[in-house]
Amino acid sequence: MANDAHAHAQSPALRVQFDTETQQKDASTLGMWLFLVTEVMFFGGMFLVYTVYRHAYPGIFAIASSSLNVYIGAANTIVLLCSSFTMVLAVRAAQLGQRQAIILFLILTLVLGGVFLGVKAYEWNEKFQEHHIPGSSFHFEGMQPDEQAHAQLFFSLYFAMTGLHALHMVIGVGVLLFLIRQAQKGKYSAEYMTPVDIGGLYWHFVDIIWIFLYPLLYLIDRHLKG
Amino acid sequence: MDKLPLFPEQASTFAPGVDHLTYFLLAVAVFFTVLIFCTIFYLAIRYRRRSDKELPHAPHGGMALEIVWSVIPFGITMVMFTWGASVFFNESRPPDNAMPLYVVAKQWMWKIEHMEGQREINELHIPLGRAVRLTMASEDVIHSFYVPAFRVKQDVVPGKYSTIWFQPTKPGKYHLFCAEFCGTRHSGMIGWIHVMEPQDYQRWLSGGAPEGTLSESGQKLFTDLACSNCHKADGTGRCPSLEGLFGKTVQLANGAKVVADEAYIRESILHPAAKIVAGYQPVMPTFQGLVTEDGVLQLIEYIKSLGPKPVVGGGGALGK
Amino acid sequence: MITAAVPERENYLNYKYGIKSWLLTKDHKRIGLLYLFTVTLFFCLGGAFATMIRIELLTPQGNFVSSETYNKLFTMHGVAMIFFFLIPAIPATLGNFFLPMMIGARDLAFPRINLLSWYLLVIGGLFSLFAMLAGGVDTGWTFYTPYSTTYSNSWVIATALGIFISGFSSILTGLNFIVTVHRMRAPGMTWMRMPLFVWSHYATALIQVLGTPVIAVTIILLFCERVFHIGIFDPTLGGDPVLFQHMFWFYSHPAVYIMVLPAMGIVSELVSVFSRKPIFGYQFVAYASMAIAVLGFLVWGHHLFVATESVYSALVFSFLSYFVAIPSAIKVFNWTATLYKGSISFATPMLYAFGFIGLFTIGGLTGLFVAALGFDVHVTDTYFVVAHFHYIMVGGTIMAYLGGLHYWWPKITGRMYPEGWAKLSALIIFLGFNLTFFPQFILGYLGMPRRYHVYPDEFQVLHVLSTAGASVLAVGYLMPMVYFIWSLRYGKVASANPWGATGLEWQTPSPPPVHNFDVTPIVTHEAYDYSTVIGQEVEVG
């Protein structure tokens, strides 16, 4: 215990259950990876449902998909990719102990994430205007009555999957705000930047989910006419 | 009071096979249960602790033993699998000459329709010694058609057809249960299967049905719903002729081929846009909400009756 | 007999008092006790529902409660027992308490997340409790669609939300355990020196982490369907009701291994210490736990044999279901072989271990029955299946849980329970259990479907036997509740290692200090090396 007490006195960030900072960092990192695995299983369930119904109604899904704005979706994809880049820069700054740079890049990431969410809100509003929101007022132009239900299925999946993704982005924004505040207080250094590291892991994961969502939802059959 | 029965009556061709499988499973289970119980009992007593200072020195591992008691149980389970699978396979393939019947399940009753038009609620009369194939639909939630004496069960899922077949071997009255929880009166959704001698069954059948045969009801629906406006028999209408359609392979507009079975016809009535026949336009409106599951089955029977030759199990009670 | 007159050394129970010190604790031992309290409440709730069910089934007619009420009773019995008792019980009470100690750690990797897990269970439990009190839910714990999404008029959403929230409790506990085992083992505590209790909790944690998110997303879709009518599972809108079943069982089958693997871990500990020998085939038992966890994910389709899945799917799932039985069989054989040339004690925990082995053997063998396609067609959705899973969950898991509680009670509380009463309860439970559930195998084969409020007269005798057994079983369960509480004040004060067990948890005083070990232990010998403890005081034999 003497050895442990000494180690804990030296590094205030070292929690009592851990013996060394390396152990703590390894545990936190493994914990975040495990959490991301659970998220894969979580989103995976949605992807499974999508796969089942796209296989059942391929034509309807293609038509419904083509009503989404592929350019806005592409722009949003680029925004998110850039935000992952700025996140990497933030992690790098933390490794180098550059407090100002950490804060700058985290804020940039936050802004880009905010842009993504804003564009999403705009897209959803567009869907609302077009009566593509599932429910009693759903109507897809030019489709037979019995096909409306299948188109509604596509949009249900669209909103469920992008909604779940957006929720994770919002949580990510919260995480970023926390990291920015902690960075401003000078809590991160080259010796201790684990929260920035694992925050980055989470952010990248949310980005990767979008990379899958974009083609599955927006790019089903771009050669479709009408 | 009777001796407490452990097995239900054996009243179908499946029952003895299932019961023999059960005897085998029981034998294995009893063997291993007795083996484990007795071994534990014996070892626990033989090696009971006699002093607090005892410190056993005994082997605590052995590859040979591990292999033996992994491989032998595995072998036994493979026998179980194979035997169970073969019984199951038999149950999944109705013979071609099975008499078709239709079942519509709804909360909380079984509606059964004979080809000749008889409608039964919660009862099913069938003749001894003839295979019977039920095509089943649900109007609402999932139900399950279960006859313990026949050892058969099949879920009835809304939105699709499921089939079950059996051949009764003993006259009598047997429980019919719904075996998938379906709401408040799930345990009231029960009935009887009446297996009759063939002559008695004929007599029961000739009691007749006021509405006419299933096929005749279907014909009436066909006219009432104006299907004949487009589906002209000579093929000059906007939609394909349905003569001889049942059982034929159909070429679709998207290049695929599909066999026109019960499920195809049901889908064509309720979701016509799903499969468009090659050379035709998607102009057929959906009849979902306009026709019940019963009605769909009647239309199917009518369509089956159209054309040069009757197909799988078509015709009356004794038809071949 | 020493009573509480001895001045108490500081330990995790007395170092701080007050409700805040419990509700805001980060100590895994206190959190384990918080869980113990919570799961016991839900066990009593589920037990109350079971009592009413068995009373109703005494007679063929439905004259005790209405059909609607009955349907709610069996649903809520299932929900309470499965999600709020069986899934959390062993991992979150005994696992939380002892996993860190067994590997020489001061706590779990993430103590605050551990506390959050408990709060999530409580919040989820409150949602479900609200649903039960506000009118109940009647869909069966399996929530099959479209009944649950379109037709049921009961509190489906509240219950589903409760289960959804408690699912995160399970995921976080699993995550915590995995990281702890990977990163916080004391020096010298290699994987192959870990107690088998730890191995089984590790395997369980893998299932919790991989499987639970799938039921979470299934519940989200159920929620959306019921609230927004979007058509995911509604056939009239193009959805597939059987898709729900696939997704539901993808989690719920591995879930049964979440419920039984920790129990097997307890049994390994008990058989070893009360034979004074290492478990026969340690490596095989350890790997068998992992095999069960992996194979358990591959068999969900055996719940859909008659649900209109294809014949070929059914064949594959039946085949794989036999595979998952083999590691369990290996464990039973290894436990039995451990007794050979051992020094067998018949202390209460060992009686429960024997009970587990016997009843789990029967339950597991009947699993082989239902894995056989031709057999399952006849008995699925009948009382045969009900008997099968109760043999494993009650005859198995609950017996092991009780065995573990008795075994570790002196360590947790510093007191011994009364051995005579404990042995009597164990016997009553064993007899009551078999009388309750064995007749149900026969009922099932005779054709009595499950979830039936009223039934044909010819099934009554067997139901009466079953209800008689249930009353005996209830008495058996009440007894430990009484004497455990009694022992807190009047039980004999326990020493550090009353059973002469190996395992790092027994190297600490009873009850343990807040940080478990004054000095981080260094492990130099294999698990279950009794030569290191022989000569220490042994409490009962």
CSV table of N, CA and C in Angstrom, one decimal, chain A residues 1 4 8 15-19 23-24 26-32 34-35 37-39 41-46 48-49 52-53 57 134-136 149-150 152-153 156-157 160 164, chain C residues 106-112 164 168 171 175 178-179 182-185 209-210 213-214 216-217 220-221 228-233 236-240 243 247 250 515 517-520:
chain,number,residue,atom,x,y,z
A,1,MET,N,0.8,-1.2,0.0
A,1,MET,CA,0.0,0.0,0.0
A,1,MET,C,0.9,1.3,0.0
A,4,ASP,N,1.5,2.1,-3.4
A,4,ASP,CA,0.3,2.6,-4.0
A,4,ASP,C,0.0,4.0,-3.6
A,8,HIS,N,-0.4,7.3,-5.9
A,8,HIS,CA,-1.7,8.1,-6.0
A,8,HIS,C,-1.4,9.5,-5.6
A,15,ARG,N,-6.9,7.0,-10.2
A,15,ARG,CA,-8.0,6.6,-9.4
A,15,ARG,C,-7.6,5.5,-8.4
A,16,VAL,N,-8.3,5.4,-7.3
A,16,VAL,CA,-7.8,4.5,-6.2
A,16,VAL,C,-7.7,3.0,-6.6
A,17,GLN,N,-8.6,2.6,-7.5
A,17,GLN,CA,-8.7,1.2,-7.8
A,17,GLN,C,-7.5,0.8,-8.7
A,18,PHE,N,-6.8,1.7,-9.3
A,18,PHE,CA,-5.7,1.4,-10.2
A,18,PHE,C,-4.4,1.5,-9.5
A,19,ASP,N,-3.4,0.7,-10.0
A,19,ASP,CA,-2.0,0.8,-9.4
A,19,ASP,C,-1.1,1.8,-10.1
A,23,GLN,N,-2.0,1.3,-16.2
A,23,GLN,CA,-3.1,0.4,-16.1
A,23,GLN,C,-4.4,1.1,-16.2
A,24,GLN,N,-4.5,2.3,-15.7
A,24,GLN,CA,-5.8,3.1,-15.8
A,24,GLN,C,-6.1,3.4,-17.3
A,26,ASP,N,-5.0,1.9,-20.0
A,26,ASP,CA,-5.3,0.7,-20.7
A,26,ASP,C,-6.8,0.3,-20.4
A,27,ALA,N,-7.1,0.4,-19.1
A,27,ALA,CA,-8.5,0.0,-18.8
A,27,ALA,C,-9.5,0.9,-19.4
A,28,SER,N,-9.3,2.2,-19.4
A,28,SER,CA,-10.2,3.1,-20.0
A,28,SER,C,-10.4,2.9,-21.5
A,29,THR,N,-9.2,2.6,-22.1
A,29,THR,CA,-9.3,2.4,-23.6
A,29,THR,C,-10.0,1.1,-23.9
A,30,LEU,N,-9.7,0.1,-23.2
A,30,LEU,CA,-10.4,-1.2,-23.4
A,30,LEU,C,-11.9,-1.0,-23.2
A,31,GLY,N,-12.2,-0.3,-22.1
A,31,GLY,CA,-13.6,0.0,-21.8
A,31,GLY,C,-14.3,0.7,-23.0
A,32,MET,N,-13.7,1.7,-23.5
A,32,MET,CA,-14.3,2.4,-24.6
A,32,MET,C,-14.5,1.5,-25.9
A,34,LEU,N,-14.9,-1.7,-25.9
A,34,LEU,CA,-16.0,-2.6,-25.6
A,34,LEU,C,-17.3,-1.9,-25.8
A,35,PHE,N,-17.4,-0.7,-25.3
A,35,PHE,CA,-18.6,0.1,-25.5
A,35,PHE,C,-18.9,0.3,-27.0
A,37,VAL,N,-18.1,-1.8,-29.3
A,37,VAL,CA,-18.6,-3.0,-29.8
A,37,VAL,C,-20.1,-3.2,-29.5
A,38,THR,N,-20.5,-2.7,-28.3
A,38,THR,CA,-22.0,-2.8,-28.0
A,38,THR,C,-22.7,-1.9,-29.0
A,39,GLU,N,-22.2,-0.8,-29.4
A,39,GLU,CA,-22.8,0.1,-30.3
A,39,GLU,C,-22.9,-0.5,-31.7
A,41,MET,N,-23.3,-3.7,-32.2
A,41,MET,CA,-24.4,-4.7,-32.1
A,41,MET,C,-25.8,-3.9,-32.2
A,42,PHE,N,-25.8,-2.8,-31.5
A,42,PHE,CA,-27.0,-2.0,-31.4
A,42,PHE,C,-27.4,-1.5,-32.8
A,43,PHE,N,-26.5,-0.8,-33.5
A,43,PHE,CA,-26.8,-0.3,-34.9
A,43,PHE,C,-27.0,-1.5,-35.8
A,44,GLY,N,-26.3,-2.6,-35.5
A,44,GLY,CA,-26.4,-3.8,-36.3
A,44,GLY,C,-27.8,-4.3,-36.4
A,45,GLY,N,-28.5,-4.2,-35.3
A,45,GLY,CA,-29.9,-4.7,-35.4
A,45,GLY,C,-30.7,-3.9,-36.4
A,46,MET,N,-30.5,-2.6,-36.4
A,46,MET,CA,-31.2,-1.7,-37.4
A,46,MET,C,-30.8,-2.1,-38.8
A,48,LEU,N,-29.8,-4.9,-39.8
A,48,LEU,CA,-30.4,-6.1,-40.2
A,48,LEU,C,-31.9,-5.9,-40.7
A,49,VAL,N,-32.6,-5.1,-39.9
A,49,VAL,CA,-34.0,-4.8,-40.4
A,49,VAL,C,-34.0,-4.2,-41.7
A,52,VAL,N,-33.3,-6.8,-44.4
A,52,VAL,CA,-34.5,-7.7,-44.6
A,52,VAL,C,-35.5,-7.0,-45.5
A,53,TYR,N,-35.8,-5.7,-45.2
A,53,TYR,CA,-36.9,-5.1,-46.0
A,53,TYR,C,-36.4,-4.5,-47.3
A,57,TYR,N,-38.4,-5.5,-50.7
A,57,TYR,CA,-39.1,-4.5,-51.5
A,57,TYR,C,-38.0,-3.6,-52.2
A,134,PRO,N,-43.3,9.1,-41.6
A,134,PRO,CA,-44.2,8.0,-41.4
A,134,PRO,C,-45.3,8.4,-40.4
A,135,GLY,N,-46.5,7.9,-40.6
A,135,GLY,CA,-47.6,8.2,-39.7
A,135,GLY,C,-48.8,8.4,-40.5
A,136,SER,N,-49.8,9.1,-39.9
A,136,SER,CA,-51.1,9.2,-40.6
A,136,SER,C,-51.0,10.1,-41.8
A,149,ALA,N,-47.3,1.7,-48.1
A,149,ALA,CA,-46.8,1.1,-46.8
A,149,ALA,C,-45.3,0.7,-46.9
A,150,HIS,N,-44.9,0.2,-48.1
A,150,HIS,CA,-43.5,-0.2,-48.2
A,150,HIS,C,-42.6,1.0,-48.3
A,152,GLN,N,-43.3,3.7,-46.8
A,152,GLN,CA,-43.3,4.2,-45.4
A,152,GLN,C,-42.3,3.5,-44.6
A,153,LEU,N,-42.2,2.2,-44.9
A,153,LEU,CA,-41.1,1.4,-44.2
A,153,LEU,C,-39.8,1.9,-44.4
A,156,SER,N,-39.4,5.0,-42.4
A,156,SER,CA,-39.3,4.7,-41.0
A,156,SER,C,-37.9,4.3,-40.6
A,157,LEU,N,-37.3,3.5,-41.5
A,157,LEU,CA,-35.9,3.1,-41.3
A,157,LEU,C,-35.0,4.3,-41.4
A,160,ALA,N,-35.4,6.3,-38.2
A,160,ALA,CA,-34.9,5.5,-37.1
A,160,ALA,C,-33.4,5.5,-37.1
A,164,LEU,N,-31.2,7.7,-34.6
A,164,LEU,CA,-30.4,7.1,-33.6
A,164,LEU,C,-29.0,7.7,-33.8
C,106,ARG,N,-8.6,-4.0,-5.9
C,106,ARG,CA,-9.3,-3.2,-4.9
C,106,ARG,C,-10.7,-2.9,-5.2
C,107,ASP,N,-11.1,-2.9,-6.5
C,107,ASP,CA,-12.4,-2.6,-6.9
C,107,ASP,C,-12.5,-3.0,-8.4
C,108,LEU,N,-13.7,-2.8,-8.9
C,108,LEU,CA,-13.8,-3.0,-10.4
C,108,LEU,C,-13.1,-1.9,-11.1
C,109,ALA,N,-13.0,-2.0,-12.4
C,109,ALA,CA,-12.3,-1.0,-13.2
C,109,ALA,C,-13.0,0.3,-13.2
C,110,PHE,N,-14.3,0.3,-13.2
C,110,PHE,CA,-15.1,1.5,-13.2
C,110,PHE,C,-16.2,1.6,-12.2
C,111,PRO,N,-15.8,2.0,-10.9
C,111,PRO,CA,-16.7,1.9,-9.8
C,111,PRO,C,-18.0,2.8,-10.0
C,112,ARG,N,-17.8,4.0,-10.6
C,112,ARG,CA,-18.9,4.9,-10.8
C,112,ARG,C,-19.9,4.3,-11.8
C,164,PHE,N,-35.8,-2.1,-21.4
C,164,PHE,CA,-34.8,-1.4,-22.2
C,164,PHE,C,-33.7,-0.7,-21.3
C,168,PHE,N,-29.3,-1.7,-20.2
C,168,PHE,CA,-28.1,-1.0,-20.1
C,168,PHE,C,-27.3,-1.3,-18.8
C,171,ILE,N,-25.5,-4.4,-19.7
C,171,ILE,CA,-24.3,-4.1,-20.6
C,171,ILE,C,-23.2,-3.5,-19.8
C,175,LEU,N,-19.4,-4.9,-19.3
C,175,LEU,CA,-18.3,-4.2,-19.7
C,175,LEU,C,-17.3,-4.0,-18.6
C,178,ILE,N,-15.4,-7.3,-17.9
C,178,ILE,CA,-14.4,-7.7,-18.9
C,178,ILE,C,-13.1,-6.9,-18.7
C,179,VAL,N,-13.3,-5.6,-18.5
C,179,VAL,CA,-12.1,-4.7,-18.4
C,179,VAL,C,-11.4,-5.1,-17.1
C,182,HIS,N,-9.4,-8.3,-17.6
C,182,HIS,CA,-8.2,-8.1,-18.5
C,182,HIS,C,-7.1,-7.3,-17.8
C,183,ARG,N,-7.5,-6.3,-17.0
C,183,ARG,CA,-6.5,-5.3,-16.7
C,183,ARG,C,-6.2,-5.2,-15.2
C,184,MET,N,-6.9,-5.9,-14.3
C,184,MET,CA,-6.7,-5.6,-12.9
C,184,MET,C,-6.4,-6.9,-12.1
C,185,ARG,N,-5.9,-7.9,-12.8
C,185,ARG,CA,-5.5,-9.1,-12.0
C,185,ARG,C,-4.2,-8.7,-11.3
C,209,VAL,N,-22.5,-8.1,-23.1
C,209,VAL,CA,-22.1,-7.0,-24.0
C,209,VAL,C,-22.5,-7.1,-25.4
C,210,LEU,N,-22.5,-8.4,-25.9
C,210,LEU,CA,-22.8,-8.6,-27.3
C,210,LEU,C,-24.3,-8.7,-27.6
C,213,PRO,N,-27.5,-5.3,-26.6
C,213,PRO,CA,-27.9,-4.3,-27.5
C,213,PRO,C,-28.9,-4.7,-28.5
C,214,VAL,N,-28.9,-6.0,-28.9
C,214,VAL,CA,-29.9,-6.4,-29.9
C,214,VAL,C,-31.3,-6.3,-29.4
C,216,ALA,N,-32.2,-4.3,-27.1
C,216,ALA,CA,-32.5,-2.9,-27.0
C,216,ALA,C,-33.0,-2.3,-28.2
C,217,VAL,N,-32.4,-2.6,-29.4
C,217,VAL,CA,-32.9,-2.1,-30.6
C,217,VAL,C,-34.2,-2.7,-31.0
C,220,ILE,N,-36.7,-0.7,-29.2
C,220,ILE,CA,-37.0,0.6,-29.8
C,220,ILE,C,-37.9,0.4,-31.0
C,221,LEU,N,-37.7,-0.6,-31.8
C,221,LEU,CA,-38.6,-0.8,-33.0
C,221,LEU,C,-40.0,-1.2,-32.5
C,228,PHE,N,-46.1,4.7,-33.4
C,228,PHE,CA,-46.2,5.4,-34.7
C,228,PHE,C,-46.9,4.6,-35.8
C,229,HIS,N,-47.1,3.3,-35.5
C,229,HIS,CA,-47.7,2.4,-36.5
C,229,HIS,C,-46.9,2.4,-37.9
C,230,ILE,N,-45.6,2.2,-37.8
C,230,ILE,CA,-44.9,2.3,-39.0
C,230,ILE,C,-44.8,1.1,-39.9
C,231,GLY,N,-45.1,-0.1,-39.3
C,231,GLY,CA,-45.2,-1.2,-40.2
C,231,GLY,C,-44.0,-2.2,-40.1
C,232,ILE,N,-43.1,-2.0,-39.2
C,232,ILE,CA,-41.9,-2.9,-39.1
C,232,ILE,C,-42.3,-4.3,-38.9
C,233,PHE,N,-43.3,-4.5,-38.0
C,233,PHE,CA,-43.7,-5.9,-37.7
C,233,PHE,C,-45.2,-6.1,-38.0
C,236,THR,N,-50.1,-6.0,-42.1
C,236,THR,CA,-51.0,-5.2,-43.0
C,236,THR,C,-50.2,-4.0,-43.6
C,237,LEU,N,-49.1,-3.7,-43.0
C,237,LEU,CA,-48.3,-2.6,-43.6
C,237,LEU,C,-47.0,-3.1,-44.2
C,238,GLY,N,-47.0,-4.4,-44.5
C,238,GLY,CA,-45.8,-4.9,-45.2
C,238,GLY,C,-44.7,-5.5,-44.3
C,239,GLY,N,-45.0,-5.4,-43.0
C,239,GLY,CA,-43.9,-5.9,-42.1
C,239,GLY,C,-44.0,-7.4,-41.8
C,240,ASP,N,-43.0,-7.9,-41.1
C,240,ASP,CA,-43.0,-9.3,-40.9
C,240,ASP,C,-43.0,-9.6,-39.4
C,243,LEU,N,-40.0,-11.5,-38.0
C,243,LEU,CA,-38.7,-10.8,-37.9
C,243,LEU,C,-38.5,-10.5,-36.4
C,247,MET,N,-35.3,-11.4,-34.0
C,247,MET,CA,-34.5,-10.4,-33.2
C,247,MET,C,-34.6,-10.6,-31.7
C,250,PHE,N,-32.6,-13.7,-30.7
C,250,PHE,CA,-31.2,-13.5,-30.9
C,250,PHE,C,-30.5,-13.1,-29.6
C,515,HIS,N,-11.0,-1.4,1.2
C,515,HIS,CA,-10.2,-1.6,0.0
C,515,HIS,C,-9.8,-3.0,-0.2
C,517,PHE,N,-7.8,-5.3,0.2
C,517,PHE,CA,-6.5,-5.9,0.6
C,517,PHE,C,-5.6,-4.7,1.1
C,518,ASP,N,-5.0,-4.9,2.3
C,518,ASP,CA,-4.1,-3.9,2.8
C,518,ASP,C,-2.9,-3.8,1.9
C,519,VAL,N,-2.4,-4.9,1.4
C,519,VAL,CA,-1.3,-4.9,0.5
C,519,VAL,C,-1.8,-5.7,-0.7
C,520,THR,N,-1.5,-5.2,-1.9
C,520,THR,CA,-1.9,-6.0,-3.2
C,520,THR,C,-1.2,-7.4,-3.1
